[in-house]
CSV table of C-alpha atoms in Angstrom, one decimal:
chain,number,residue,atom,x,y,z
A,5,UNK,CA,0.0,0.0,0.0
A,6,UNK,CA,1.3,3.6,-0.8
A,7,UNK,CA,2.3,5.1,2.3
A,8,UNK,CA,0.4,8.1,3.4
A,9,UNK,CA,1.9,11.5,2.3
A,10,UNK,CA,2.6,12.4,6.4
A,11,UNK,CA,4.1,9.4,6.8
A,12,UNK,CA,6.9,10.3,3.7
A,13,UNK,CA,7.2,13.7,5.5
A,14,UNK,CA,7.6,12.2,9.0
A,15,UNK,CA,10.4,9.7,7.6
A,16,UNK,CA,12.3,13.0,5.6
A,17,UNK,CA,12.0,14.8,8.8
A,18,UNK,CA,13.3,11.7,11.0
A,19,UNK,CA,17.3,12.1,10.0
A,20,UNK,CA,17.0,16.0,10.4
A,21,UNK,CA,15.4,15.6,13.5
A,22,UNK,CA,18.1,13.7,14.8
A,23,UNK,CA,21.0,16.0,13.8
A,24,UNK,CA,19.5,18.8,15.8
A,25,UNK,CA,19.2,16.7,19.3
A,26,UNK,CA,22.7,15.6,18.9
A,27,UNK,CA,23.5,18.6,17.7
A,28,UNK,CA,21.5,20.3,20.8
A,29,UNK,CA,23.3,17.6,23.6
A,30,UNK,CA,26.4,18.3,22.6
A,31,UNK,CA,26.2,22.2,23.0
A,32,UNK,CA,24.5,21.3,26.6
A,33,UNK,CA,27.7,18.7,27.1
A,34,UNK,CA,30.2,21.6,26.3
A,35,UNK,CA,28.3,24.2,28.9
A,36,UNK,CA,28.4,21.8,31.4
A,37,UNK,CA,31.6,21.3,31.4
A,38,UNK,CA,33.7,22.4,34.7
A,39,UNK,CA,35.6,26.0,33.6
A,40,UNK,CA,38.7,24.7,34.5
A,41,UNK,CA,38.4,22.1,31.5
A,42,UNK,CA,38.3,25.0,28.8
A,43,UNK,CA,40.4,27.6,30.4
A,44,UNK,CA,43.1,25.7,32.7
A,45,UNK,CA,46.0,27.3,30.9
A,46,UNK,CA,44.5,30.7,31.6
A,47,UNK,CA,46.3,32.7,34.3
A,48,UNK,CA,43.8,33.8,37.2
A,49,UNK,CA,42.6,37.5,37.6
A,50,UNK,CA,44.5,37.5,40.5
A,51,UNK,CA,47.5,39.8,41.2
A,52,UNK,CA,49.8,37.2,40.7
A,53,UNK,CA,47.9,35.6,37.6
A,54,UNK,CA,48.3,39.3,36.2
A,55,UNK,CA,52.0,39.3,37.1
A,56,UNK,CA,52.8,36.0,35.5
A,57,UNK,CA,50.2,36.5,32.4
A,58,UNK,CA,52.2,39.9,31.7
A,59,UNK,CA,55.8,38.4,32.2
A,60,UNK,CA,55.1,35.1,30.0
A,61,UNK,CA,53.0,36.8,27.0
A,62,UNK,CA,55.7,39.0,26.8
A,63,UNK,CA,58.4,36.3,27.3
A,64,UNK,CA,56.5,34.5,24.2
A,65,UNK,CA,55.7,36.9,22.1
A,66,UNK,CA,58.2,40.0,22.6
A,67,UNK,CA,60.7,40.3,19.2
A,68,UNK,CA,63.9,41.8,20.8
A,69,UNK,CA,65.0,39.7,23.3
A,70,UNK,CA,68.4,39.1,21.8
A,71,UNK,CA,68.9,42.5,20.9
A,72,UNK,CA,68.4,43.5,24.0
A,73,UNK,CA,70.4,41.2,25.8
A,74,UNK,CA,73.6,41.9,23.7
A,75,UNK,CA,73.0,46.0,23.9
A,76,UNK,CA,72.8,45.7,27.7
A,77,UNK,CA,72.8,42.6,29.6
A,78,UNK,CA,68.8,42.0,29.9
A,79,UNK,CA,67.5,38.6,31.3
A,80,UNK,CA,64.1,38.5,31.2
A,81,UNK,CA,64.2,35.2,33.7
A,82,UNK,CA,66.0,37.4,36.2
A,83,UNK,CA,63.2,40.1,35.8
A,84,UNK,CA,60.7,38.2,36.3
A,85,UNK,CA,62.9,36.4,39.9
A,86,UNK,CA,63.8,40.3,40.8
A,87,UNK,CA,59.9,41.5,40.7
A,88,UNK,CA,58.0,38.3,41.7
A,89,UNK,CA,58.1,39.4,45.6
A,90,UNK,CA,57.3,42.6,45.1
A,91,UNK,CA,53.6,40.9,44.0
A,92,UNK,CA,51.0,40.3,46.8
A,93,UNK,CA,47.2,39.5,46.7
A,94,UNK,CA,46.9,42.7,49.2
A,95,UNK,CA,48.3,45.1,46.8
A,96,UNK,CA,45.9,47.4,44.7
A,97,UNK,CA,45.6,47.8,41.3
A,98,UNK,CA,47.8,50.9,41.2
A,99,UNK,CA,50.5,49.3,43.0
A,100,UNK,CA,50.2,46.2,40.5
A,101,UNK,CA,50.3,48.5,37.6
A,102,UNK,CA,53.8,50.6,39.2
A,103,UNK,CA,55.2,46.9,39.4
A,104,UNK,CA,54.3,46.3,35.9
A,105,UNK,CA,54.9,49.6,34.8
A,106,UNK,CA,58.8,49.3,36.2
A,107,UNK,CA,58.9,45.4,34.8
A,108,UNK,CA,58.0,47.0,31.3
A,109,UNK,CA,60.6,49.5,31.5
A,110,UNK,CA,63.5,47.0,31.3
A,111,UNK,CA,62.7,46.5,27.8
A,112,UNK,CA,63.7,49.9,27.0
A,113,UNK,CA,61.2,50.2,24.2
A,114,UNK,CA,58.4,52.8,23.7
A,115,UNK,CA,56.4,50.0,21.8
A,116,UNK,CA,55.8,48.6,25.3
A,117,UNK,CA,52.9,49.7,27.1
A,118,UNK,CA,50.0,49.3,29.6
A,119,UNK,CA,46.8,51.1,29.2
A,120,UNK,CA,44.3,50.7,32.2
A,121,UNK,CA,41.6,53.2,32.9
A,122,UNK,CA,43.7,55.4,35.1
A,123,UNK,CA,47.0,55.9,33.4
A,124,UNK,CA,49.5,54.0,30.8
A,125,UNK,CA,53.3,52.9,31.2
A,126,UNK,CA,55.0,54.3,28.3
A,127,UNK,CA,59.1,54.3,28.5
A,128,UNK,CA,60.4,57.7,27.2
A,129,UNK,CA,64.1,57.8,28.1
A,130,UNK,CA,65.0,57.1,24.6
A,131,UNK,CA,64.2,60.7,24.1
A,132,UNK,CA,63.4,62.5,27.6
A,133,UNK,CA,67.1,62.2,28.3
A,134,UNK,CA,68.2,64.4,25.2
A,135,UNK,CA,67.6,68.2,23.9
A,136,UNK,CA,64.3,68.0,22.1
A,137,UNK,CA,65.7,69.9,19.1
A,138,UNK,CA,61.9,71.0,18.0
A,139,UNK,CA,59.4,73.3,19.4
A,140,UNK,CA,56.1,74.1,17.9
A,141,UNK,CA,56.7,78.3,18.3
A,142,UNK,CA,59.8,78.1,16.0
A,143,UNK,CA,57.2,76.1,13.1
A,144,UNK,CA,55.0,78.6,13.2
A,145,UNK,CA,57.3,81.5,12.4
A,146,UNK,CA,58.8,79.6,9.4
A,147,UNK,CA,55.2,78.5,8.5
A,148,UNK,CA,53.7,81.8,9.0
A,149,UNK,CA,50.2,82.5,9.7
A,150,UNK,CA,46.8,80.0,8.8
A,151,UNK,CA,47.0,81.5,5.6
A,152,UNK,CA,50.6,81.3,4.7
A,153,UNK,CA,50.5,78.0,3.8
A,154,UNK,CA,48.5,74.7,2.6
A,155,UNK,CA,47.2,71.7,4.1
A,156,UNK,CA,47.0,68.4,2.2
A,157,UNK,CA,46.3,65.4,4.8
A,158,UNK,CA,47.5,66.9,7.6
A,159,UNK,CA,50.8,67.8,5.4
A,160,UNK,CA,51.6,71.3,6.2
A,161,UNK,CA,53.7,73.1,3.6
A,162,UNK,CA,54.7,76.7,1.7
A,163,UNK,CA,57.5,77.6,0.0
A,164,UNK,CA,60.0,80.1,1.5
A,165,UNK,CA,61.3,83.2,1.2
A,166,UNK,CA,65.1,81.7,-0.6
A,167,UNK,CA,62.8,79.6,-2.8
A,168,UNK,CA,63.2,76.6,-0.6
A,169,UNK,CA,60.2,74.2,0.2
A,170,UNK,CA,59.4,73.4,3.7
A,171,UNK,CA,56.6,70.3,4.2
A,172,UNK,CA,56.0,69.4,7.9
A,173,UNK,CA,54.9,66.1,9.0
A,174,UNK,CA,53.7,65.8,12.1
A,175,UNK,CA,52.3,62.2,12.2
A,176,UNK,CA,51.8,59.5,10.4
A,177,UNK,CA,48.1,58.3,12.1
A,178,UNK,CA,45.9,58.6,8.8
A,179,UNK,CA,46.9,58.0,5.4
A,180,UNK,CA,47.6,60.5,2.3
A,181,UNK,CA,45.9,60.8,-0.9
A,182,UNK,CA,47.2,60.6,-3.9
A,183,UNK,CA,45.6,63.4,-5.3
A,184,UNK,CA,46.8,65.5,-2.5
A,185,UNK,CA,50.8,64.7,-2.8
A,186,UNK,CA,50.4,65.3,-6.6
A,187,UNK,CA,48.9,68.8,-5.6
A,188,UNK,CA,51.4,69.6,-3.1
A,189,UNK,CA,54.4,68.2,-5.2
A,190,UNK,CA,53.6,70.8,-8.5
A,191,UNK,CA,53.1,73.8,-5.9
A,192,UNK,CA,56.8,72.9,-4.7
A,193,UNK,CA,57.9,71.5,-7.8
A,194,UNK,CA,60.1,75.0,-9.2
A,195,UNK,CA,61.7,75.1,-5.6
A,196,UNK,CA,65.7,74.7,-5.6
A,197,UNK,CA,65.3,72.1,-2.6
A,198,UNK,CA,62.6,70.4,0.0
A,199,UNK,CA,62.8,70.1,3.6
A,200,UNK,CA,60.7,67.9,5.0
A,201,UNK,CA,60.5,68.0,9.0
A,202,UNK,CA,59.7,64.9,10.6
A,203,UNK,CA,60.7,66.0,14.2
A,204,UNK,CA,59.0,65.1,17.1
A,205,UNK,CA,56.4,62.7,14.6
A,206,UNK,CA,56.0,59.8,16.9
A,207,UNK,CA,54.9,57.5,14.0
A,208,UNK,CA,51.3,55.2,13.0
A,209,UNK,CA,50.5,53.9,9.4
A,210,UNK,CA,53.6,52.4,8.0
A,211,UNK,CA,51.6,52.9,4.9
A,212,UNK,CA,51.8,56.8,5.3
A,213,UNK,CA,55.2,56.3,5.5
A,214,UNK,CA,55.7,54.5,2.3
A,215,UNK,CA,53.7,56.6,0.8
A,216,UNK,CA,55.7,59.7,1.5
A,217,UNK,CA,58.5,57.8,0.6
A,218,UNK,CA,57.3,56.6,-2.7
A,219,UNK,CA,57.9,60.3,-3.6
A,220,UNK,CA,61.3,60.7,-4.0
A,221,UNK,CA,61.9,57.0,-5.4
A,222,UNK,CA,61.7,56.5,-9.3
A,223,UNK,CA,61.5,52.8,-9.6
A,224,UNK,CA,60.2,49.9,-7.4
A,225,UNK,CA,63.0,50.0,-4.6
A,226,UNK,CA,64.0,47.4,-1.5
A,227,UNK,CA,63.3,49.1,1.7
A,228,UNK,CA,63.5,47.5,4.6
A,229,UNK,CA,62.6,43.4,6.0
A,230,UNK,CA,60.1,42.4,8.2
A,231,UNK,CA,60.3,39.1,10.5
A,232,UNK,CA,57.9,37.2,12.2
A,233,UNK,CA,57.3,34.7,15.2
A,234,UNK,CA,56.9,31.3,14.6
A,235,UNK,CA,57.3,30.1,18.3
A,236,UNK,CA,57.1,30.5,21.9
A,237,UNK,CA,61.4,30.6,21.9
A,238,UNK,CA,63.6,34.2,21.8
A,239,UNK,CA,64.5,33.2,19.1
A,240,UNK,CA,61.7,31.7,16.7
A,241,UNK,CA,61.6,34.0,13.8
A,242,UNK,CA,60.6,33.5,10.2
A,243,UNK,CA,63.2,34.5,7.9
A,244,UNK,CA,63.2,38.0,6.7
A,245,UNK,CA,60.9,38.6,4.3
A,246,UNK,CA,61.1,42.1,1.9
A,247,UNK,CA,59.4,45.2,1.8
A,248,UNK,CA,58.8,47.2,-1.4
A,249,UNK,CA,57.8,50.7,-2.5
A,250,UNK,CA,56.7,51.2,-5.7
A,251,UNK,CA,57.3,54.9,-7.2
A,252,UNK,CA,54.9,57.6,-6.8
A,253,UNK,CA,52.7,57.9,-10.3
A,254,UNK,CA,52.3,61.5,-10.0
A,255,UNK,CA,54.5,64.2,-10.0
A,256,UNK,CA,57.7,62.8,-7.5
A,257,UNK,CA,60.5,65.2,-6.9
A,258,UNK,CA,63.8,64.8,-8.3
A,259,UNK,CA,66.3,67.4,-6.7
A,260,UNK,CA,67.9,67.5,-3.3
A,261,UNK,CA,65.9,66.8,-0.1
A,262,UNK,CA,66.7,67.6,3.4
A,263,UNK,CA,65.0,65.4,6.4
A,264,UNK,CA,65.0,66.9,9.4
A,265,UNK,CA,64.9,64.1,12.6
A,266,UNK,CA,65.4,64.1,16.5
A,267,UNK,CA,64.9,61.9,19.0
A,268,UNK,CA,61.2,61.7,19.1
A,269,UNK,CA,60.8,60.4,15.4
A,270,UNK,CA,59.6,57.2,16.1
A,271,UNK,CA,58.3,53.9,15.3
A,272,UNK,CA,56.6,54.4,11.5
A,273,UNK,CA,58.4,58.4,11.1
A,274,UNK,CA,61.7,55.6,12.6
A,275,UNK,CA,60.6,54.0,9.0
A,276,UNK,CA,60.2,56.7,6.8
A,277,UNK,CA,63.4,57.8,7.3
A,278,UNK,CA,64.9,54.6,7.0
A,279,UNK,CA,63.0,54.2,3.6
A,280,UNK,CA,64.9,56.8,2.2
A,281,UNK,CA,68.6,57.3,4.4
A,282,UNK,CA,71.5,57.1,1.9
A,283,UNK,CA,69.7,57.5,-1.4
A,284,UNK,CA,70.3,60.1,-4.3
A,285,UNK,CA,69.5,63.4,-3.2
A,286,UNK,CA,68.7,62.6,0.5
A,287,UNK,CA,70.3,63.7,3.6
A,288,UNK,CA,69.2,63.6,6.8
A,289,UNK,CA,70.0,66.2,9.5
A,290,UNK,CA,69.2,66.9,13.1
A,291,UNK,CA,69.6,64.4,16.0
A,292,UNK,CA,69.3,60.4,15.7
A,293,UNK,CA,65.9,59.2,15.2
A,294,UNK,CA,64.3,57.7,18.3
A,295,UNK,CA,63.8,53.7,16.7
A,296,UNK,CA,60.8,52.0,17.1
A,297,UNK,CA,61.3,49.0,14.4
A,298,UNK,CA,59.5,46.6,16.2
A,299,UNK,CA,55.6,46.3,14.5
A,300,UNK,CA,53.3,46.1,17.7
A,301,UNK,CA,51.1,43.5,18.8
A,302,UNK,CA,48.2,43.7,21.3
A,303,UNK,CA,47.5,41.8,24.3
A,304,UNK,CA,45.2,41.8,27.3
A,305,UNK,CA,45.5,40.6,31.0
A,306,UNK,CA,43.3,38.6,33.1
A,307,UNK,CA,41.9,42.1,34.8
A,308,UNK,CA,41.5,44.1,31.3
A,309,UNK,CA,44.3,45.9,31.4
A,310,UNK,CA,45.7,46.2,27.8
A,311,UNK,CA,49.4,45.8,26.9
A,312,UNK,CA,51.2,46.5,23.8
A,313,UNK,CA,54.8,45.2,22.5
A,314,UNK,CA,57.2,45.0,20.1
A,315,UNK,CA,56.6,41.4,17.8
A,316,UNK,CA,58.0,41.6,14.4
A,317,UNK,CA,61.7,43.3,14.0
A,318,UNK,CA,62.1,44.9,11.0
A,319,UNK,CA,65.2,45.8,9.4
A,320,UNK,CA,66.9,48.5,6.7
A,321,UNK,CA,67.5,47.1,3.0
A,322,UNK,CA,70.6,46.6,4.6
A,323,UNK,CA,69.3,44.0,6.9
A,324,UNK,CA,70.6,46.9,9.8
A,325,UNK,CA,67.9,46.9,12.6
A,326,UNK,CA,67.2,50.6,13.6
A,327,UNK,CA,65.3,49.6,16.7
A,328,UNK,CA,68.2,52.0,18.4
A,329,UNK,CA,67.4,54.6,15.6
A,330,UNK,CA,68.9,56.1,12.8
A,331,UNK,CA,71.8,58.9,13.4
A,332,UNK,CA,71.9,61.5,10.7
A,333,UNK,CA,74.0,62.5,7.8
A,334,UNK,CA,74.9,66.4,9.4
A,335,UNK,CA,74.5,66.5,13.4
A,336,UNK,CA,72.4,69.7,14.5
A,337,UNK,CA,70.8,71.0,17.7
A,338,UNK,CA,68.9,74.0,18.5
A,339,UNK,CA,70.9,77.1,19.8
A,340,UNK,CA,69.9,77.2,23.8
A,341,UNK,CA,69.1,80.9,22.6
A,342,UNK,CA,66.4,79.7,19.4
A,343,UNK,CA,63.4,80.3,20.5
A,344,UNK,CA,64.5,83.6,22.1
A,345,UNK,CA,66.1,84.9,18.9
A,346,UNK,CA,62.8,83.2,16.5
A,347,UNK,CA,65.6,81.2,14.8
A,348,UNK,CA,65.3,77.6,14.2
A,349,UNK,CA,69.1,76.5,13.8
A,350,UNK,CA,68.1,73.0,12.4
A,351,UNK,CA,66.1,74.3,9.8
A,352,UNK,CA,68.6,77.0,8.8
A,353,UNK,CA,71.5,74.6,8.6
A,354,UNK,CA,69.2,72.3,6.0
A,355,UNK,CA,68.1,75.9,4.0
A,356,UNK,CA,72.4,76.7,3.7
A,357,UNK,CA,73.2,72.9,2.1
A,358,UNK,CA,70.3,72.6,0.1
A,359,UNK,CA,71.7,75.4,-1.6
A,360,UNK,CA,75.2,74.3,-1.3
A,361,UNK,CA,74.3,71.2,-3.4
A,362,UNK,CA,71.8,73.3,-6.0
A,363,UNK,CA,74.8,76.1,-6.0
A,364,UNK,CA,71.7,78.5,-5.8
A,365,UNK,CA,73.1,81.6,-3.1
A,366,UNK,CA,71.2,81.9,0.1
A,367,UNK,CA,69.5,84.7,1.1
């Protein structure tokens, strides 16, 4: 006898029906399982499951812990021996963080930070303990009023009274439009020479950087190397793989350019000027560049706190690490007397050899 038509329907639905129950147990089976089953290897939100969490993510995961140990003698093993009593349940979270805080600072990196909701660690010595060869009331008298010059992605620029260009850089924390370096590079493009000022620009998109780059390069060029973990060891890197920047396809400037650095021209502005540093037409000028070649990786503790490190070295086309910076073609530092006189010596000393090399006299 032909079975019934809800009979067929109940057979179909018999296999589906089946699939969802196991389907449905074994979500129940995973939700009843004890916590510890699913997150044993989790350090506690205690103050010493913070402590250890912190030390081993950064033991497993941090990039320059050779470099580091060659330059100055760091263990991170005796770190961790030399804070570990200093940690107590009956602390508060402000005296947790200092410990942290001061743990962090043995790394002697500004990549490496802490960010709670009252405050972060940042290490700063890599540029707190020099001049600062920059201040902001000196920019403004070479860049004059709101008027006196043009904005193109936060690119400030004009040209100057000796017919010298002058494009300040601040950061690199959003990107720049093509249509807007093409712009700024035919206003500047009869100027004998460019200055471009990346003082005091503590870095951001590495793709901002390129793309300023990619201005005064006029083929695909070898800039740099990137590495990256493959383990939990010092030591466990990937081998170097290359970075490229392809030329500008607008207008790209071909004559001499000055970059102006100090010690607070970090991490991705660190870059930049290691894009370009010994090419045709390039000097750089002012103080060593504070580093910052170590691509940052996020993290987060037990309690929430956030931490930030160094994970992937990257290198010159040289295969040079410039985590320690960049020193410049011409050493110059502000007069002690600049900002009293309105004279920005840095900036001066780049206007008298950009006319040096373009043999153009300087007003």
């Amino acid at each position: 006898m032909e079975p019934l038509l809800s009979d067929r329907l109940r057979a179909k639905a018999a296999p589906a029906a089946l699939k969802w129950w196991r389907t449905t147990a074994l979500l129940w089976l995973l939700l009843l399982l004890p916590a510890g089953c699913v997150t044993e290897d989790l350090p506690n939100d205690t103050r010493q499951g913070n402590f250890l969490a912190f030390w081993q993510t950064l033991d497993e995961k941090y990039c320059f812990f050779p470099q580091k140990s060659e330059a100055y003698g760091l263990d991170w093993d005796e770190v961790r021996g030399r804070y570990a009593p200093a940690i107590t349940e009956e602390m508060t979270e402000r005296q947790l963080f200092e410990v942290l805080a001061q743990m962090s600072y043995e790394l002697r990196d500004g990549h490496v930070n802490i960010f709670a909701a009252h405050d972060v660690a940042r290490y700063g010595r890599w540029f707190d303990d020099y001049p600062a060869n920059y201040a902001d009331t000196l920019e403004r008298i070479y860049l004059g009023r709101t008027e006196d010059y043009a904005t193109a992605s936060g690119l400030k620029y004009r040209i100057l009274d000796d017919n010298i260009g002058y494009v300040r850089c601040a950061t690199f924390q959003s990107g720049f439009g093509s249509g807007n370096l093409h712009e700024m590079m035919r206003a500047l493009s009869l100027c004998d020479g460019l200055i471009v000022d990346v003082r005091s620009n503590g870095g951001g998109l590495l793709t901002a950087a390129q793309d300023l780059a990619s201005l005064f390069l006029n083929e695909r060029s070898l800039v740099g190397y990137v590495c990256h973990k493959t383990g939990r060891g010092h030591t466990d890197f990937s081998a170097p793989e290359a970075i490229y920047i392809d030329p500008f396809e607008g207008l790209r400037w071909q004559k001499p350019v000055v970059i102006l650095t100090n010690r607070s021209t970090y991490s991705a502005a660190n870059a930049f000027v290691a894009y370009l540093h010994g090419r045709r037409n390039v000097t750089t000028l002012g103080d060593r560049t504070g580093g910052g070649s170590g691509l940052p990786l996020n993290s987060e503790l037990p309690n929430g706190w956030t931490i930030r490190f160094s994970a992937c070295p990257m290198y010159d086309a040289e295969m040079r690490l410039t985590e320690e910076g960049i020193d410049p073609d011409v050493r110059q530092d502000l007069s002690p007397d600049a900002l009293q006189t309105g004279r920005d010596d840095i900036i001066e000393r780049a206007r008298e050899l950009l006319h040096a090399l373009t043999q153009t006299p300087h007003a």
